[in-house]
Amino acid sequence: MSIKLNNGIEMPIVGFGLWKVNNDTCADQVYNAIKAGYRLFDGAVMRYGLLDYGQLRSLTCIDYGNEVESGQGIARAIKEGLVKREDLFIVSKLWNSFHEKHQVEKIARKQLKDWGIDYFDLYIIHFPLAIAYVDPSVRYPPGWEDTNGKITEINAPISDTWAAFEELVEKGLAKSIGVSNFHGQLLTDLTRYAKIIPQTLQIEHHPYLSQPTLIKLAQNKGIAVTAYSSFGPQSFLELDMKEAQGAEPLLQHPLIKKIADKHSKTPAQVLLRWATQRNIAVIPKSNNPERLAQNLDVLSWNLDQSEIEEIGGLNKNLRFNDPVNYGLDIYMYTG
Ligand SMILES: NC(=O)c1ccc[n+]([C@@H]2O[C@H](COP(=O)([O-])OP(=O)(O)OC[C@H]3O[C@@H](n4cnc5c(N)ncnc54)[C@H](OP(=O)(O)O)[C@@H]3O)[C@@H](O)[C@H]2O)c1
């Protein structure tokens, strides 16, 4: 099953997320995910490594930084005849340090080379944040700090970055383009000058952060929504994030468990179906073959409308993927 994007291209509604998929297992995981039936892969380039900003909190964070390995898994699957390139929907993202107009194509080409492909099905602005450029020969995969070990914001407006994205489409380097972690005002502003209206908006979306009006705004403008971190705090426990440790686990929430039991499904499947049934794409990540298969089975059965609403009632505007929660002095979600 897929979502028809505003350019007519079909995007699979369930994909495989590549954040925190380790480099040594990534190629096999991508290959096995293709075998299990996944066709969309959601990648990115950045890597945090160990963050330690003096007074700020340290956080060990294993990251994406696995585009080469993801490409190897795909190449193997194509070589063995499991799929053709055109059966796959490969997504990657522009990191914050490459927002300047003249940097976009260069880095997109490097990322494509790493994947071993000649176009992205979807290329996304990862965050509406522009930070100082660090040459890939100095550090790659990129991170937050500049060469002085500081995070320096720069004046690269989204309008410039978006114009460069539109050129990627003209040159055939990306079939579709989108944004991530944008709020409503920024998205609305972008649609005022864009020659190409974004095909997708990727946001944190789970019952503790359901963002119904942002989703409505995007869908009303013909922008498809992709949910990340569908299991709420689960993904952030691996990072020892205190906000996740303090939250009631969604996968064990009594309401989610009750609904899962009623449908003979798992809590994870209920959380994913809660999104897909409202035409929101999901990109769960799992390092476990059984869970990987389970996460694909979220289309052939339905929640009752009352259950969808009950789950929506758990909203408490609790965001985990906020730079502030990583100990960074960056305030992108201020009101
Ligand atoms: N645009 C952005 O800024 C952004 C930010 C975050 C994420 N993303 C994208 O969204 C993808 C998904 O988000 P995410 O990685 O944060 O988290 P997620 O998919 O919500 O959660 C992953 C966690 O859930 C566990 N899990 C997976 N399937 C499960 C199941 N069926 N039952 C129980 N536990 C399960 C995984 O453990 P196991 O691996 O052990 O199964 C892992 O701990 C990412 O990989 C990335 O591609 C984008």
Coordinates of C-alpha atoms and ligand atoms in Angstrom, one line a residue:
M1 CA 0.0 0.0 0.0
S2 CA 1.2 3.5 -0.8
I3 CA 0.5 7.2 -0.5
K4 CA 0.2 9.1 -3.8
L5 CA 2.4 12.2 -3.5
N6 CA 1.4 15.6 -5.0
N7 CA 3.6 14.8 -8.0
G8 CA 1.8 11.6 -8.7
I9 CA 4.6 9.3 -7.4
E10 CA 3.5 6.5 -5.1
M11 CA 5.4 6.3 -1.8
P12 CA 5.1 3.0 0.3
I13 CA 3.2 3.8 3.5
V14 CA 5.5 1.5 5.6
G15 CA 9.2 1.8 5.4
F16 CA 12.3 0.8 7.3
G17 CA 14.1 3.5 9.4
L18 CA 17.9 3.4 9.4
W19 CA 18.7 5.5 12.5
K20 CA 20.8 3.5 15.0
V21 CA 21.3 0.6 12.6
N22 CA 24.9 -0.3 13.3
N23 CA 27.4 -0.1 10.6
D24 CA 28.6 -3.7 11.0
T25 CA 25.1 -5.2 10.6
C26 CA 23.5 -2.6 8.4
A27 CA 24.1 -4.2 4.9
D28 CA 22.6 -7.5 6.1
Q29 CA 19.7 -5.8 7.8
V30 CA 18.8 -3.8 4.7
Y31 CA 19.1 -7.0 2.6
N32 CA 16.9 -8.9 5.0
A33 CA 14.4 -6.1 5.2
I34 CA 14.0 -6.2 1.4
K35 CA 13.6 -10.0 1.7
A36 CA 10.9 -9.5 4.3
G37 CA 9.0 -7.1 1.9
Y38 CA 10.3 -3.6 2.8
R39 CA 10.7 -1.3 -0.2
L40 CA 11.2 2.1 1.4
F41 CA 14.4 2.9 3.3
D42 CA 14.7 6.1 5.4
G43 CA 18.3 7.1 5.7
A44 CA 20.4 10.2 6.6
V45 CA 24.0 11.1 6.8
M46 CA 24.7 12.6 10.2
R47 CA 26.4 11.1 13.2
Y48 CA 26.6 12.5 16.7
G49 CA 29.3 10.2 18.1
L50 CA 29.9 11.2 21.7
L51 CA 28.5 14.6 22.5
D52 CA 30.1 16.4 25.4
Y53 CA 29.6 20.2 25.5
G54 CA 31.3 21.3 28.6
Q55 CA 28.6 22.2 31.0
L56 CA 26.0 20.5 28.9
R57 CA 24.9 16.9 29.3
S58 CA 26.9 14.2 27.6
L59 CA 25.0 11.7 25.5
T60 CA 26.3 8.7 23.6
C61 CA 24.4 8.3 20.4
I62 CA 24.9 5.8 17.7
D63 CA 23.6 7.3 14.6
Y64 CA 22.8 6.9 10.9
G65 CA 26.3 7.4 9.2
N66 CA 25.5 4.1 7.4
E67 CA 24.7 5.1 3.8
V68 CA 27.5 3.1 2.3
E69 CA 26.4 0.0 4.2
S70 CA 22.7 0.6 3.3
G71 CA 23.7 0.8 -0.4
Q72 CA 25.6 -2.5 -0.1
G73 CA 22.5 -4.2 1.2
I74 CA 20.5 -2.8 -1.7
A75 CA 23.1 -3.7 -4.3
R76 CA 23.2 -7.3 -3.0
A77 CA 19.4 -7.6 -3.2
I78 CA 19.4 -6.2 -6.8
K79 CA 22.3 -8.4 -7.8
E80 CA 20.4 -11.5 -6.5
G81 CA 17.3 -10.4 -8.4
L82 CA 15.1 -9.9 -5.3
V83 CA 14.2 -6.4 -6.6
K84 CA 15.0 -3.9 -9.2
R85 CA 16.1 -0.3 -8.4
E86 CA 12.8 1.1 -9.5
D87 CA 10.9 -1.2 -7.0
L88 CA 12.7 0.6 -4.1
F89 CA 12.0 4.0 -2.6
I90 CA 15.2 5.4 -1.1
V91 CA 15.0 8.4 1.1
S92 CA 17.9 10.5 2.5
K93 CA 18.3 13.8 4.1
L94 CA 20.4 17.0 3.9
W95 CA 22.3 17.6 7.1
N96 CA 22.3 21.1 8.7
S97 CA 25.8 21.9 7.8
F98 CA 25.1 21.8 4.0
H99 CA 22.2 24.3 3.8
E100 CA 24.0 26.9 1.8
K101 CA 22.7 26.9 -1.8
H102 CA 26.0 26.0 -3.4
Q103 CA 26.6 23.1 -1.0
V104 CA 23.4 21.2 -1.6
E105 CA 24.1 19.5 -5.0
K106 CA 27.7 18.6 -4.0
I107 CA 26.6 16.8 -0.9
A108 CA 23.6 15.2 -2.5
R109 CA 25.9 13.8 -5.1
K110 CA 28.3 12.5 -2.5
Q111 CA 25.4 10.8 -0.6
L112 CA 24.2 9.2 -3.8
K113 CA 27.7 7.9 -4.5
D114 CA 27.8 6.4 -1.1
W115 CA 24.5 4.6 -1.6
G116 CA 25.7 3.5 -5.1
I117 CA 22.6 5.0 -6.8
D118 CA 22.0 7.8 -9.2
Y119 CA 18.8 9.3 -7.8
F120 CA 17.0 9.5 -4.5
D121 CA 13.3 8.8 -4.5
L122 CA 13.0 11.4 -1.8
Y123 CA 15.5 13.9 -0.4
I124 CA 14.5 15.9 2.7
I125 CA 15.8 18.9 4.6
H126 CA 16.5 17.2 7.9
F127 CA 16.0 20.2 10.2
P128 CA 15.2 23.8 9.6
L129 CA 18.5 24.7 11.1
A130 CA 21.6 25.9 9.3
I131 CA 25.0 25.5 10.9
A132 CA 28.6 26.1 9.8
Y133 CA 29.9 24.1 6.9
V134 CA 32.6 21.5 7.6
D135 CA 34.2 20.0 4.6
P136 CA 33.6 16.2 4.2
S137 CA 37.4 15.8 3.8
V138 CA 37.8 17.1 7.4
R139 CA 34.9 15.2 9.0
Y140 CA 32.4 12.8 7.5
P141 CA 29.8 11.7 8.4
P142 CA 29.0 15.2 9.6
G143 CA 27.9 16.2 13.1
W144 CA 26.8 19.4 14.9
E145 CA 30.1 21.1 15.7
D146 CA 32.3 23.2 13.4
T147 CA 36.0 22.8 13.2
N148 CA 36.4 24.7 16.5
G149 CA 34.2 22.2 18.3
K150 CA 31.3 24.8 18.5
I151 CA 27.8 24.8 17.1
T152 CA 27.6 27.9 14.9
E153 CA 24.4 28.9 13.3
I154 CA 24.7 30.5 9.9
N155 CA 22.4 32.7 7.8
A156 CA 21.4 30.3 5.1
P157 CA 17.7 30.9 4.5
I158 CA 15.4 27.9 3.8
S159 CA 14.3 29.7 0.6
D160 CA 17.9 29.3 -0.8
T161 CA 18.1 25.7 0.4
W162 CA 14.7 24.9 -1.2
A163 CA 15.7 26.5 -4.5
A164 CA 18.7 24.2 -4.6
F165 CA 16.4 21.2 -3.8
E166 CA 14.2 22.2 -6.8
E167 CA 17.3 22.1 -8.9
L168 CA 18.0 18.5 -7.7
V169 CA 14.6 17.6 -9.1
E170 CA 15.3 19.4 -12.4
K171 CA 18.6 17.5 -12.7
G172 CA 17.0 14.1 -11.9
L173 CA 19.0 13.6 -8.7
A174 CA 15.8 13.5 -6.6
K175 CA 12.4 12.4 -7.8
S176 CA 10.6 14.0 -4.8
I177 CA 11.7 16.5 -2.2
G178 CA 10.5 17.2 1.3
V179 CA 11.2 18.7 4.7
S180 CA 11.4 17.4 8.2
N181 CA 11.0 18.8 11.7
F182 CA 9.3 21.9 10.3
H183 CA 6.4 23.5 12.2
G184 CA 3.3 25.0 10.6
Q185 CA 4.4 28.6 10.1
L186 CA 7.6 27.7 8.4
L187 CA 5.9 25.1 6.2
T188 CA 3.3 27.7 5.2
D189 CA 5.9 30.3 4.4
L190 CA 7.8 27.7 2.3
T191 CA 4.7 27.0 0.2
R192 CA 4.4 30.7 -0.6
Y193 CA 7.6 30.9 -2.6
A194 CA 8.2 27.2 -3.6
K195 CA 8.0 26.3 -7.3
I196 CA 7.7 22.7 -6.0
I197 CA 5.4 22.2 -3.0
P198 CA 7.1 19.7 -0.7
Q199 CA 6.0 16.2 -1.4
T200 CA 6.4 15.1 2.2
L201 CA 6.7 16.4 5.8
Q202 CA 8.5 14.0 8.2
I203 CA 7.8 14.6 11.9
E204 CA 7.9 13.0 15.3
H205 CA 4.5 11.5 15.7
H206 CA 3.2 9.1 18.4
P207 CA 0.2 9.3 20.8
Y208 CA 2.2 11.5 23.3
L209 CA 2.9 14.0 20.4
S210 CA 0.1 13.6 18.0
Q211 CA 0.3 17.1 16.4
P212 CA -3.2 16.9 14.8
T213 CA -3.2 20.5 13.5
L214 CA 0.2 20.3 11.9
I215 CA -0.9 17.1 10.2
K216 CA -4.1 18.7 9.0
L217 CA -2.2 21.8 7.7
A218 CA 0.2 19.6 5.7
Q219 CA -2.4 17.3 4.3
N220 CA -4.6 20.3 3.4
K221 CA -1.7 21.6 1.3
G222 CA -1.2 18.2 -0.4
I223 CA 1.9 17.4 1.6
A224 CA 2.1 13.8 2.7
V225 CA 3.1 13.2 6.3
T226 CA 5.6 10.6 7.5
A227 CA 5.7 9.7 11.2
Y228 CA 9.0 9.0 12.9
S229 CA 9.6 7.5 16.4
S230 CA 6.1 5.9 16.3
F231 CA 6.8 4.1 19.5
G232 CA 7.4 7.3 21.4
P233 CA 10.0 7.0 24.2
Q234 CA 11.2 3.6 23.1
S235 CA 13.8 4.8 20.6
F236 CA 15.2 7.4 23.0
L237 CA 15.7 4.9 25.9
E238 CA 18.7 3.6 24.0
L239 CA 20.2 7.1 24.3
D240 CA 19.7 7.3 28.0
M241 CA 17.5 10.3 27.4
K242 CA 16.0 11.4 30.8
E243 CA 12.8 12.6 29.1
A244 CA 12.2 9.1 27.7
Q245 CA 13.1 7.4 31.0
G246 CA 10.5 9.5 32.8
A247 CA 7.7 8.8 30.3
E248 CA 5.3 5.8 30.6
P249 CA 6.4 3.3 27.9
L250 CA 3.8 3.4 25.1
L251 CA 4.4 -0.2 24.2
Q252 CA 3.2 -1.1 27.7
H253 CA 0.5 1.5 28.0
P254 CA -2.7 -0.2 29.3
L255 CA -4.9 1.4 26.6
I256 CA -2.6 0.3 23.8
K257 CA -2.3 -3.2 25.3
K258 CA -6.1 -3.5 25.7
I259 CA -6.6 -2.5 22.0
A260 CA -3.8 -4.8 20.9
D261 CA -5.3 -7.8 22.8
K262 CA -8.7 -7.1 21.2
H263 CA -7.3 -7.3 17.7
S264 CA -4.8 -10.1 18.5
K265 CA -2.0 -7.8 17.5
T266 CA 1.0 -6.4 19.4
P267 CA 1.1 -2.9 20.9
A268 CA 3.7 -1.9 18.3
Q269 CA 1.3 -2.9 15.5
V270 CA -1.5 -0.8 17.1
L271 CA 0.8 2.2 17.2
L272 CA 1.7 1.9 13.6
R273 CA -1.8 1.2 12.4
W274 CA -3.0 4.2 14.3
A275 CA -0.9 6.2 11.9
T276 CA -1.3 4.3 8.7
Q277 CA -5.1 4.2 9.0
R278 CA -5.0 8.0 8.9
N279 CA -2.9 8.0 5.8
I280 CA 0.3 8.8 7.7
A281 CA 3.4 6.8 6.5
V282 CA 5.6 5.1 9.1
I283 CA 9.2 4.1 9.1
P284 CA 9.8 1.9 12.2
K285 CA 13.3 0.7 12.8
S286 CA 14.1 -2.8 14.3
N287 CA 17.3 -4.7 14.6
N288 CA 15.2 -7.9 15.3
P289 CA 13.9 -10.0 12.4
E290 CA 10.7 -11.0 14.1
R291 CA 9.8 -7.4 15.0
L292 CA 10.9 -6.3 11.5
A293 CA 8.3 -8.6 10.0
Q294 CA 5.7 -7.7 12.5
N295 CA 6.0 -4.0 11.7
L296 CA 5.1 -4.6 8.1
D297 CA 1.8 -6.2 9.1
V298 CA 0.0 -2.9 9.8
L299 CA -2.3 -2.5 6.9
S300 CA -4.6 -5.5 6.5
W301 CA -6.7 -4.9 9.6
N302 CA -8.5 -1.9 11.1
L303 CA -8.8 -0.1 14.4
D304 CA -12.3 1.1 15.3
Q305 CA -12.8 4.9 14.9
S306 CA -13.4 5.1 18.6
E307 CA -10.0 3.4 19.3
I308 CA -8.3 5.9 17.0
E309 CA -9.8 8.7 19.0
E310 CA -9.0 7.1 22.3
I311 CA -5.3 6.7 21.3
G312 CA -5.3 10.3 20.1
G313 CA -6.5 11.3 23.6
L314 CA -3.1 10.3 25.0
N315 CA -1.6 13.4 23.5
K316 CA 0.5 15.4 26.0
N317 CA 2.7 17.3 23.5
L318 CA 5.7 15.3 24.8
R319 CA 8.5 15.7 22.3
F320 CA 11.7 13.6 22.5
N321 CA 13.6 14.5 19.4
D322 CA 14.4 18.1 20.4
P323 CA 18.0 19.3 20.3
V324 CA 17.5 20.6 23.8
N325 CA 17.0 17.0 25.0
Y326 CA 20.4 16.1 23.6
G327 CA 21.9 18.8 25.7
L328 CA 22.3 21.2 22.8
D329 CA 21.9 25.0 23.2
I330 CA 19.4 25.1 20.2
Y331 CA 15.8 26.1 20.7
M332 CA 13.9 25.3 17.6
Y333 CA 10.6 24.4 19.2
T334 CA 9.9 27.6 21.1
G335 CA 6.3 28.8 20.9
Ligands
LIG1 N1 13.7 13.2 10.6 C1 14.2 13.0 11.8 O1 14.6 14.0 12.4 C2 14.1 11.7 12.4 C3 14.3 11.5 13.8 C4 14.2 10.3 14.3 C5 14.0 9.2 13.5 N2 13.8 9.3 12.2 C6 13.5 8.2 11.3 O2 12.5 7.4 11.8 C7 12.9 6.0 12.0 C8 12.1 5.4 13.2 O3 12.2 6.2 14.3 P1 13.1 5.7 15.6 O4 14.3 4.9 15.1 O5 13.3 6.9 16.4 O6 12.2 4.8 16.4 P2 11.1 3.7 16.4 O7 11.0 3.0 15.1 O8 9.9 4.4 16.9 O9 11.5 2.8 17.6 C9 12.7 2.0 17.5 C10 12.7 1.2 18.8 O10 11.6 0.4 19.0 C11 12.0 -1.0 19.0 N3 11.0 -1.8 18.2 C12 10.9 -1.8 16.9 N4 9.9 -2.6 16.5 C13 9.3 -3.1 17.6 C14 8.2 -3.9 17.9 N5 7.5 -4.5 16.9 N6 8.0 -4.2 19.2 C15 8.7 -3.7 20.2 N7 9.8 -2.9 20.0 C16 10.1 -2.5 18.7 C17 13.4 -1.0 18.5 O11 14.1 -2.0 19.1 P3 14.8 -3.3 18.2 O12 15.6 -2.7 17.2 O13 15.5 -4.1 19.2 O14 13.6 -4.0 17.7 C18 13.9 0.4 18.9 O15 14.3 0.3 20.3 C19 14.4 6.2 12.2 O16 15.1 5.0 12.1 C20 14.7 7.2 11.2 O17 14.8 6.6 9.9 C21 13.9 10.6 11.6

